[in-house]
Amino acid sequence: VIPEGPQRPPRGVQRGSILNADGDPSTPGWPSTPGARRVAESDMEGVARIPVVPIGYETAERLLRTLDGPAPPEEWRGALEVGYRPGPGPSAVRMRVRTERGEAAYHPAYNTMAVIEGSVWPDEWVLVGAHRDAWGPGAVDNVSGTASVVEAARAFAAVVERGFRPKRTVVFLTWDAEEWGILGSTEWVEANADRLRRSAVAYLNQDSPVSGDRFGASAAPEIRQLVREATRVVRDPSTGRPLYDVWLDRQREARDAMPVDEPSVGTMGGGSDHLPFYIHLGIPVAGWGFGGQGGVYHSMYDTSEWMERFGDPGYRYHAATARLTAVLLARLANADVLPYDHATLAEAFRTELAGFTAELDRSPISVDSALTARLSEVRRALDAYAGAAHAFGAAVEGRLARGAPAPGAAARINEAQRRALRALLRPGEEAGWSRNLYVRDDPDNGYSPLVLPAARLALRAEDPAGVGGALTTLSEHFEAAAASLEEARAVVDATGR
């Protein structure tokens, strides 16, 4: 532990929020702006009614030693040298708790925004953001992320000063109140939802990207390949080799004999500012960074001294993540045809549907003829969507081989692509806040992704009607997405004449 190593000491406390809501609970579904209508505190969802106070493991051990009661099952026991008895015990504990209620509980939050307007398609936005707030000094979480965004902005500004402007508008953002429940970004997205639906191409998120030297990334399936390709042109600071190669080698080592043809990119779940862009509006997102032997998460030990001794001596990996941020922004901002990989998204749906079907077979739900028919229908619709995705990709590849389309034609192709992605959202207010049909944050674990969320939540509830309804919804939206991609391919074909 500190000061000899990177782990927090026995009395070190991990702070955090236990709010489980979609943004500000006083404005569910609409932006929390000055003068906004707010629900009464008694009607707010996700607000805990029981005070929660974090403690370090030394304090926990002192409390556990005082407890009597029956011996617990072995699987209930942890690593401390105590009996883990459930109590009661002879000791009394005093806590002093200060609460804020009513108007005193409201505090302003401030997001910042800087814009470089695009030269060709100014109404198409590429966005990058990081939260500024922290539970302590925040060297990892999230000075490292904010530094990445600011340095990428500095690089773009330097290029603009030399007379070059990106083709699309680039928006640099820093968020407030992320640690309280992803509030700053969520409320901004809700306030700008109509414009984002029209304009947003992708959102890149930088949250705690540097705490070591081991690279990892997560992204929406349609831009996973873009992330991989960008790592080919950024060097690993320790070896000087392309980051892609180091990343691939480490994954091969971790999997021993299992073949790894390309680095695995994770699925974006919850827990950070990408969530409202992706889960609510379906905008493609990505996040990445360098991890290591952490131990100071959300604590007062997340300091510059810790970073300089243990996390990133010399700040070399800070520079690397900022370079990758700038490369990805530049590729998204300047691509004539947006580099969405619809075929990979379709294959991700196929993989998850197979996994869901296996879970369904093991569940208590009886798979009757009606549910079997729904499964057949969703597979047929997914096959049609995957076929349209591959055909569109081939058409784009052929068109680009003959040269970039004219700006007007490229804009039509790109709008058709984005329309295909929007077809995979549940529309309308009745759909609720989480509308992405591929993934949402898991309501039982806000950090984790829940893929095919409607079907899996119905499976958890052992609700066969809910499972069937979720499969029907998927079928309908796969058909709509396939139709959109066929329209997009027609636009590509028309530009080649």
Coordinates of C-alpha atoms in Angstrom, one line a residue:
V1 CA 0.0 0.0 0.0
I2 CA 0.9 3.7 -0.2
P3 CA 3.7 4.9 0.1
E4 CA 5.5 1.7 -0.9
G5 CA 3.0 0.6 -3.6
P6 CA 0.0 1.8 -5.6
Q7 CA -2.8 0.4 -3.3
R8 CA -4.8 2.5 -0.9
P9 CA -4.0 2.1 2.8
P10 CA -6.3 0.3 5.3
R11 CA -8.2 3.4 6.2
G12 CA -8.5 4.6 2.6
V13 CA -12.1 5.1 1.5
Q14 CA -13.7 4.7 -1.9
R15 CA -16.2 7.4 -2.4
G16 CA -19.0 7.3 -5.0
S17 CA -22.6 7.9 -5.9
I18 CA -25.3 5.3 -5.4
L19 CA -27.8 7.2 -7.6
N20 CA -29.4 4.9 -10.1
A21 CA -31.3 7.2 -12.4
D22 CA -31.2 8.5 -15.9
G23 CA -29.8 11.9 -15.2
D24 CA -31.2 14.5 -12.7
P25 CA -34.0 12.7 -10.9
S26 CA -35.9 15.9 -10.5
T27 CA -36.3 16.2 -14.3
P28 CA -36.8 12.7 -15.5
G29 CA -36.7 12.7 -19.3
W30 CA -36.3 16.4 -19.8
P31 CA -33.3 18.8 -19.4
S32 CA -32.4 20.2 -16.0
T33 CA -32.0 23.8 -16.9
P34 CA -32.8 27.0 -14.9
G35 CA -36.5 27.3 -14.5
A36 CA -37.2 23.7 -15.5
R37 CA -40.3 21.9 -14.1
R38 CA -39.2 19.6 -11.3
V39 CA -40.9 16.7 -9.6
A40 CA -41.3 16.6 -5.9
E41 CA -38.6 14.8 -3.9
S42 CA -41.0 12.1 -2.8
D43 CA -41.7 11.3 -6.5
M44 CA -38.0 11.1 -7.5
E45 CA -36.9 7.6 -8.7
G46 CA -33.5 6.2 -7.9
V47 CA -32.9 8.5 -4.9
A48 CA -31.8 6.4 -1.9
R49 CA -33.7 6.9 1.4
I50 CA -31.1 5.3 3.6
P51 CA -27.8 7.2 4.2
V52 CA -24.8 5.3 2.9
V53 CA -21.3 6.0 4.3
P54 CA -18.2 4.3 2.8
I55 CA -15.5 3.0 5.2
G56 CA -12.0 1.5 4.8
Y57 CA -11.3 -2.1 5.5
E58 CA -9.5 -1.4 8.8
T59 CA -12.7 0.2 10.1
A60 CA -14.8 -2.7 8.7
E61 CA -12.6 -5.2 10.5
R62 CA -13.0 -3.3 13.8
L63 CA -16.8 -3.4 13.5
L64 CA -16.9 -7.0 12.4
R65 CA -14.8 -8.1 15.4
T66 CA -17.6 -6.9 17.7
L67 CA -20.4 -9.0 16.2
D68 CA -21.8 -12.1 17.7
G69 CA -24.4 -14.5 16.3
P70 CA -24.3 -17.8 14.5
A71 CA -21.3 -18.7 12.3
P72 CA -22.0 -17.9 8.6
P73 CA -21.7 -20.2 5.7
E74 CA -18.2 -20.5 4.4
E75 CA -19.1 -18.8 1.1
W76 CA -20.1 -15.7 3.1
R77 CA -16.6 -15.2 4.6
G78 CA -14.2 -12.7 3.2
A79 CA -10.4 -12.4 3.6
L80 CA -10.2 -10.5 6.9
E81 CA -9.2 -12.5 10.0
V82 CA -12.7 -12.2 11.6
G83 CA -15.6 -14.5 12.1
Y84 CA -18.0 -12.6 9.8
R85 CA -20.9 -13.3 12.2
P86 CA -24.1 -11.4 11.4
G87 CA -24.7 -9.9 14.9
P88 CA -26.0 -8.4 17.0
G89 CA -22.9 -7.4 18.9
P90 CA -22.1 -5.5 22.1
S91 CA -20.6 -2.4 20.5
A92 CA -22.4 0.8 19.6
V93 CA -21.4 2.9 16.6
R94 CA -22.0 6.6 16.3
M95 CA -22.2 8.3 12.9
R96 CA -22.8 11.9 12.2
V97 CA -24.7 12.4 8.9
R98 CA -25.5 15.8 7.3
T99 CA -28.2 15.8 4.7
E100 CA -29.4 18.5 2.3
R101 CA -33.1 18.7 1.6
G102 CA -35.3 21.0 -0.5
E103 CA -33.6 24.0 -2.2
A104 CA -30.4 23.3 -0.3
A105 CA -30.0 20.1 -2.2
Y106 CA -29.8 21.8 -5.6
H107 CA -26.4 22.8 -6.9
P108 CA -25.4 24.2 -10.3
A109 CA -23.3 22.2 -12.7
Y110 CA -21.3 23.6 -15.5
N111 CA -20.3 21.9 -18.8
T112 CA -17.8 23.6 -21.2
M113 CA -17.8 23.4 -25.0
A114 CA -15.4 24.5 -27.7
V115 CA -16.2 24.2 -31.4
I116 CA -14.2 24.0 -34.6
E117 CA -16.7 24.5 -37.5
G118 CA -16.4 22.1 -40.4
S119 CA -15.4 23.3 -43.8
V120 CA -17.6 21.0 -45.9
W121 CA -20.3 19.5 -43.7
P122 CA -20.6 21.9 -40.7
D123 CA -23.9 20.4 -39.7
E124 CA -22.3 17.0 -39.1
W125 CA -20.7 16.8 -35.6
V126 CA -17.9 14.7 -34.2
L127 CA -17.9 15.0 -30.4
V128 CA -15.3 14.2 -27.7
G129 CA -15.7 14.7 -24.0
A130 CA -14.4 14.0 -20.5
H131 CA -15.7 14.8 -17.1
R132 CA -13.9 17.4 -15.0
D133 CA -15.3 16.6 -11.5
A134 CA -13.7 14.1 -9.2
W135 CA -14.1 12.5 -5.7
G136 CA -10.7 13.6 -4.7
P137 CA -7.6 15.1 -6.5
G138 CA -8.6 12.9 -9.5
A139 CA -5.3 12.4 -11.2
V140 CA -6.5 9.2 -12.9
D141 CA -10.3 10.0 -12.7
N142 CA -10.4 12.2 -14.5
V143 CA -7.6 14.6 -15.0
S144 CA -6.0 12.1 -17.4
G145 CA -9.2 12.1 -19.5
T146 CA -9.6 15.9 -19.4
A147 CA -5.9 16.3 -20.4
S148 CA -6.5 14.0 -23.4
V149 CA -9.4 16.1 -24.7
V150 CA -7.6 19.4 -24.1
E151 CA -4.5 18.2 -25.8
A152 CA -6.5 17.0 -28.8
A153 CA -8.2 20.4 -28.9
R154 CA -4.8 22.1 -28.8
A155 CA -3.6 20.0 -31.7
F156 CA -6.6 20.8 -33.8
A157 CA -6.3 24.5 -33.0
A158 CA -2.7 24.5 -34.1
V159 CA -3.7 22.9 -37.5
V160 CA -6.5 25.4 -37.9
E161 CA -4.1 28.3 -37.3
R162 CA -2.1 27.0 -40.3
G163 CA -5.1 27.2 -42.5
F164 CA -6.6 23.7 -42.4
R165 CA -10.1 23.1 -41.1
P166 CA -11.7 19.7 -40.7
K167 CA -14.5 18.8 -43.0
R168 CA -17.0 18.1 -40.2
T169 CA -17.5 20.2 -37.1
V170 CA -15.5 19.0 -34.1
V171 CA -17.0 19.6 -30.6
F172 CA -14.7 19.4 -27.5
L173 CA -16.6 19.0 -24.2
T174 CA -15.9 18.7 -20.5
W175 CA -18.6 17.6 -18.2
D176 CA -19.6 18.5 -14.7
A177 CA -21.4 16.2 -12.2
E178 CA -20.5 12.9 -13.8
E179 CA -19.5 11.5 -10.4
W180 CA -22.9 12.3 -9.0
G181 CA -24.7 10.1 -11.6
I182 CA -23.6 11.2 -15.1
L183 CA -25.7 14.3 -14.7
G184 CA -23.9 17.0 -16.7
S185 CA -23.7 15.1 -19.9
T186 CA -27.1 13.5 -19.6
E187 CA -28.8 16.9 -19.1
W188 CA -26.9 18.4 -22.0
V189 CA -27.9 15.6 -24.3
E190 CA -31.5 15.9 -23.3
A191 CA -31.4 19.7 -23.9
N192 CA -29.8 19.2 -27.3
A193 CA -31.4 15.9 -28.3
D194 CA -33.1 17.1 -31.5
R195 CA -29.9 18.7 -32.8
L196 CA -27.8 15.7 -31.9
R197 CA -30.2 13.4 -33.7
R198 CA -29.7 15.5 -36.8
S199 CA -26.0 16.2 -36.5
A200 CA -24.0 13.8 -34.3
V201 CA -21.7 11.4 -36.2
A202 CA -20.0 9.8 -33.1
Y203 CA -19.1 10.6 -29.5
L204 CA -15.6 9.7 -28.1
N205 CA -15.3 9.5 -24.3
Q206 CA -12.2 9.8 -22.2
D207 CA -12.8 8.6 -18.6
S208 CA -9.8 7.6 -16.5
P209 CA -7.7 6.6 -19.6
V210 CA -4.4 6.4 -17.8
S211 CA -3.4 4.4 -14.8
G212 CA -0.8 2.1 -16.3
D213 CA 0.6 0.8 -19.6
R214 CA -1.8 -1.9 -20.7
F215 CA -4.1 -0.7 -23.5
G216 CA -7.8 -1.6 -23.9
A217 CA -10.8 -0.2 -25.7
S218 CA -14.5 -0.5 -25.9
A219 CA -16.8 0.8 -28.7
A220 CA -20.1 0.4 -30.5
P221 CA -19.7 -2.5 -32.9
E222 CA -20.1 -0.2 -36.0
I223 CA -16.8 1.7 -35.1
R224 CA -14.8 -1.1 -33.5
Q225 CA -12.7 -1.5 -36.7
L226 CA -12.1 2.2 -36.8
V227 CA -10.6 2.1 -33.3
R228 CA -8.4 -0.9 -34.2
E229 CA -7.1 0.9 -37.4
A230 CA -6.3 4.1 -35.5
T231 CA -4.0 2.1 -33.0
R232 CA -1.8 1.1 -36.0
V233 CA -0.5 4.7 -36.3
V234 CA 0.1 5.5 -32.6
R235 CA 3.2 4.1 -31.0
D236 CA 3.4 2.3 -27.7
P237 CA 5.6 4.6 -25.5
S238 CA 7.6 1.8 -23.9
T239 CA 8.5 -0.3 -27.0
G240 CA 8.1 2.1 -29.9
R241 CA 6.1 -0.5 -31.7
P242 CA 2.6 0.2 -33.1
L243 CA 0.1 0.2 -30.3
Y244 CA -2.0 -2.3 -32.3
D245 CA 0.8 -4.9 -32.2
V246 CA 1.4 -4.6 -28.5
W247 CA -2.3 -4.7 -27.8
L248 CA -2.7 -7.9 -29.9
D249 CA 0.3 -9.6 -28.4
R250 CA -0.9 -9.1 -24.9
Q251 CA -4.3 -10.4 -25.7
R252 CA -2.7 -13.5 -27.3
E253 CA -0.6 -14.0 -24.1
A254 CA -3.7 -13.7 -21.9
R255 CA -5.6 -16.3 -23.9
D256 CA -2.8 -18.8 -24.1
A257 CA -3.5 -21.3 -26.9
M258 CA -6.7 -19.6 -28.1
P259 CA -6.3 -18.0 -31.5
V260 CA -6.6 -14.2 -31.6
D261 CA -6.6 -12.7 -35.1
E262 CA -7.3 -9.1 -34.0
P263 CA -7.5 -7.3 -30.7
S264 CA -10.9 -7.7 -29.0
V265 CA -12.8 -4.4 -28.4
G266 CA -15.3 -4.4 -25.6
T267 CA -18.9 -3.4 -25.4
M268 CA -19.8 0.0 -24.0
G269 CA -22.1 -0.3 -21.0
G270 CA -22.8 2.4 -18.4
G271 CA -20.9 4.4 -15.8
S272 CA -19.7 7.3 -17.8
D273 CA -20.6 10.2 -20.1
H274 CA -21.0 8.1 -23.3
L275 CA -24.2 6.7 -21.9
P276 CA -26.8 9.3 -22.9
F277 CA -25.3 9.5 -26.4
Y278 CA -25.4 5.8 -27.0
I279 CA -28.1 4.3 -24.9
H280 CA -30.6 7.2 -25.3
L281 CA -29.9 8.5 -28.8
G282 CA -28.0 5.5 -30.5
I283 CA -25.0 7.7 -31.5
P284 CA -21.9 5.5 -32.0
V285 CA -19.4 5.8 -29.1
A286 CA -15.9 4.6 -28.2
G287 CA -13.6 4.9 -25.2
W288 CA -10.1 3.6 -24.5
G289 CA -7.1 3.9 -22.3
F290 CA -4.1 2.4 -20.5
G291 CA -4.7 0.5 -17.3
G292 CA -2.5 -0.9 -14.6
Q293 CA -2.3 -1.8 -10.9
G294 CA -4.8 0.6 -9.6
G295 CA -6.0 0.9 -6.1
V296 CA -6.8 4.6 -5.5
Y297 CA -10.1 4.8 -7.4
H298 CA -12.4 7.5 -6.0
S299 CA -10.1 8.2 -3.1
M300 CA -7.9 11.1 -1.8
Y301 CA -4.9 9.1 -2.9
D302 CA -5.6 9.6 -6.6
T303 CA -3.0 12.3 -6.8
S304 CA -0.3 13.6 -9.1
E305 CA 2.3 12.0 -6.9
W306 CA 0.6 8.6 -7.3
M307 CA 0.5 9.2 -11.1
E308 CA 4.2 10.2 -11.3
R309 CA 5.4 7.3 -9.1
F310 CA 3.1 4.5 -10.1
G311 CA 0.6 5.3 -12.8
D312 CA 2.5 7.0 -15.6
P313 CA 6.0 8.3 -14.8
G314 CA 6.9 10.9 -17.3
Y315 CA 3.3 11.1 -18.6
R316 CA 4.2 9.2 -21.7
Y317 CA 0.9 7.3 -21.8
H318 CA -1.0 10.5 -21.3
A319 CA 0.6 11.7 -24.5
A320 CA -0.3 8.4 -26.3
T321 CA -4.0 8.5 -25.4
A322 CA -4.2 12.1 -26.5
R323 CA -2.6 11.2 -29.8
L324 CA -5.1 8.4 -30.3
T325 CA -7.9 10.8 -29.5
A326 CA -6.7 13.2 -32.1
V327 CA -6.3 10.5 -34.7
L328 CA -9.8 9.2 -34.2
L329 CA -11.3 12.7 -34.3
A330 CA -9.4 13.5 -37.5
R331 CA -10.6 10.3 -39.2
L332 CA -14.2 10.8 -38.3
A333 CA -14.1 14.5 -39.1
N334 CA -12.5 14.0 -42.5
A335 CA -13.8 10.8 -43.9
D336 CA -15.8 11.4 -47.1
V337 CA -18.0 8.4 -46.3
L338 CA -18.5 7.8 -42.6
P339 CA -16.5 4.7 -41.6
Y340 CA -19.4 2.8 -40.1
D341 CA -19.1 -1.0 -40.2
H342 CA -22.8 -2.1 -40.4
A343 CA -21.8 -5.7 -41.1
T344 CA -19.9 -5.9 -37.8
L345 CA -22.9 -4.6 -36.0
A346 CA -25.1 -7.2 -37.7
E347 CA -22.7 -9.9 -36.7
A348 CA -22.7 -8.6 -33.1
F349 CA -26.4 -8.9 -33.0
R350 CA -26.1 -12.5 -34.4
T351 CA -23.6 -13.5 -31.8
E352 CA -25.7 -12.1 -29.0
L353 CA -28.9 -13.7 -30.3
A354 CA -27.2 -17.1 -30.3
G355 CA -26.1 -16.5 -26.7
F356 CA -29.6 -15.4 -25.7
T357 CA -31.2 -18.4 -27.3
A358 CA -28.9 -20.7 -25.3
E359 CA -29.8 -18.8 -22.1
L360 CA -33.5 -19.2 -23.0
D361 CA -33.1 -22.9 -23.4
R362 CA -31.6 -23.2 -19.9
S363 CA -34.2 -21.0 -18.3
P364 CA -37.5 -22.0 -16.6
I365 CA -39.4 -20.5 -19.5
S366 CA -41.1 -23.1 -21.8
V367 CA -40.2 -22.5 -25.4
D368 CA -43.5 -23.3 -27.0
S369 CA -44.4 -23.1 -30.7
A370 CA -45.3 -19.4 -30.5
L371 CA -41.9 -18.5 -29.1
T372 CA -40.2 -20.8 -31.5
A373 CA -41.9 -19.0 -34.4
R374 CA -40.7 -15.7 -33.0
L375 CA -37.2 -16.9 -32.8
S376 CA -37.4 -18.1 -36.4
E377 CA -38.8 -14.7 -37.5
V378 CA -36.1 -12.7 -35.8
R379 CA -33.4 -14.9 -37.3
R380 CA -34.9 -14.4 -40.8
A381 CA -35.0 -10.6 -40.3
L382 CA -31.5 -10.5 -38.9
D383 CA -30.3 -12.5 -42.0
A384 CA -31.9 -9.9 -44.2
Y385 CA -30.3 -7.1 -42.2
A386 CA -26.8 -8.7 -42.4
G387 CA -27.2 -9.3 -46.1
A388 CA -28.1 -5.6 -46.7
A389 CA -25.1 -4.6 -44.5
H390 CA -22.6 -6.6 -46.4
A391 CA -24.0 -5.4 -49.8
F392 CA -23.9 -1.8 -48.6
G393 CA -20.3 -2.2 -47.4
A394 CA -19.2 -3.7 -50.8
A395 CA -21.0 -0.9 -52.7
V396 CA -19.1 1.7 -50.6
E397 CA -15.8 0.0 -51.0
G398 CA -16.3 -0.2 -54.8
R399 CA -17.4 3.5 -54.9
L400 CA -14.3 4.7 -52.9
A401 CA -12.0 2.6 -55.2
R402 CA -13.1 4.9 -58.0
G403 CA -12.6 8.0 -55.9
A404 CA -14.5 10.0 -53.3
P405 CA -18.0 11.0 -54.1
A406 CA -18.8 14.7 -54.4
P407 CA -19.7 16.4 -51.1
G408 CA -23.4 16.5 -51.9
A409 CA -23.5 12.8 -52.8
A410 CA -21.3 11.9 -49.7
A411 CA -23.8 13.8 -47.5
R412 CA -26.7 11.8 -48.9
I413 CA -24.8 8.5 -48.4
N414 CA -23.9 9.4 -44.8
E415 CA -27.4 10.5 -43.9
A416 CA -28.7 7.2 -45.3
Q417 CA -26.1 5.3 -43.1
R418 CA -27.2 7.2 -40.0
R419 CA -30.9 6.5 -40.8
A420 CA -30.0 2.8 -40.8
L421 CA -28.5 3.2 -37.3
R422 CA -31.5 5.1 -36.1
A423 CA -33.7 2.2 -37.3
L424 CA -32.2 0.2 -34.4
L425 CA -33.7 2.5 -31.8
R426 CA -37.1 2.2 -30.1
P427 CA -38.8 5.4 -31.1
G428 CA -41.2 7.6 -29.1
E429 CA -41.7 8.5 -25.5
E430 CA -43.4 5.2 -24.8
A431 CA -40.0 3.5 -25.5
G432 CA -38.6 5.0 -22.3
W433 CA -35.2 6.5 -21.8
S434 CA -33.0 3.6 -22.9
R435 CA -33.8 3.1 -26.5
N436 CA -30.8 1.3 -28.0
L437 CA -32.0 -2.1 -29.1
Y438 CA -28.4 -3.5 -29.0
V439 CA -27.3 -2.5 -25.5
R440 CA -28.1 -0.6 -22.4
D441 CA -26.5 -0.2 -19.0
D442 CA -27.5 -3.1 -16.7
P443 CA -30.0 -1.9 -14.2
D444 CA -28.5 -4.4 -11.6
N445 CA -24.9 -3.1 -12.3
G446 CA -24.7 0.3 -13.8
Y447 CA -21.2 -0.2 -15.2
S448 CA -22.0 -3.4 -17.1
P449 CA -23.5 -3.7 -20.6
L450 CA -26.7 -5.6 -21.0
V451 CA -26.9 -6.7 -24.6
L452 CA -30.3 -7.4 -26.2
P453 CA -31.7 -5.6 -23.1
A454 CA -35.4 -6.0 -23.6
A455 CA -35.2 -9.8 -24.2
R456 CA -32.8 -10.4 -21.4
L457 CA -34.7 -8.3 -18.9
A458 CA -37.8 -10.3 -19.8
L459 CA -35.8 -13.5 -19.4
R460 CA -34.7 -12.4 -15.9
A461 CA -38.3 -11.8 -15.0
E462 CA -39.3 -15.2 -16.4
D463 CA -41.8 -13.5 -18.6
P464 CA -42.4 -15.5 -21.8
A465 CA -44.8 -12.8 -23.2
G466 CA -42.1 -10.2 -22.6
V467 CA -39.5 -12.3 -24.4
G468 CA -41.8 -12.8 -27.3
G469 CA -42.6 -9.1 -27.5
A470 CA -38.9 -8.2 -27.4
L471 CA -38.2 -10.7 -30.3
T472 CA -41.0 -9.2 -32.4
T473 CA -39.6 -5.7 -31.8
L474 CA -36.2 -6.8 -32.9
S475 CA -37.6 -8.4 -36.1
E476 CA -39.4 -5.2 -37.0
H477 CA -36.4 -3.1 -36.5
F478 CA -34.0 -5.4 -38.3
E479 CA -36.4 -5.2 -41.3
A480 CA -36.4 -1.4 -41.1
A481 CA -32.6 -1.3 -40.8
A482 CA -32.3 -3.6 -43.8
A483 CA -34.6 -1.4 -45.8
S484 CA -32.6 1.7 -44.8
L485 CA -29.3 0.1 -45.9
E486 CA -30.8 -0.9 -49.2
E487 CA -31.8 2.7 -49.7
A488 CA -28.3 3.7 -48.7
R489 CA -26.8 1.3 -51.3
A490 CA -29.1 2.8 -53.9
V491 CA -27.7 6.3 -53.0
V492 CA -24.1 4.9 -53.4
D493 CA -25.0 3.3 -56.7
A494 CA -26.5 6.6 -58.0
T495 CA -23.4 8.6 -57.1
G496 CA -21.3 6.3 -59.3
R497 CA -23.2 6.9 -62.5

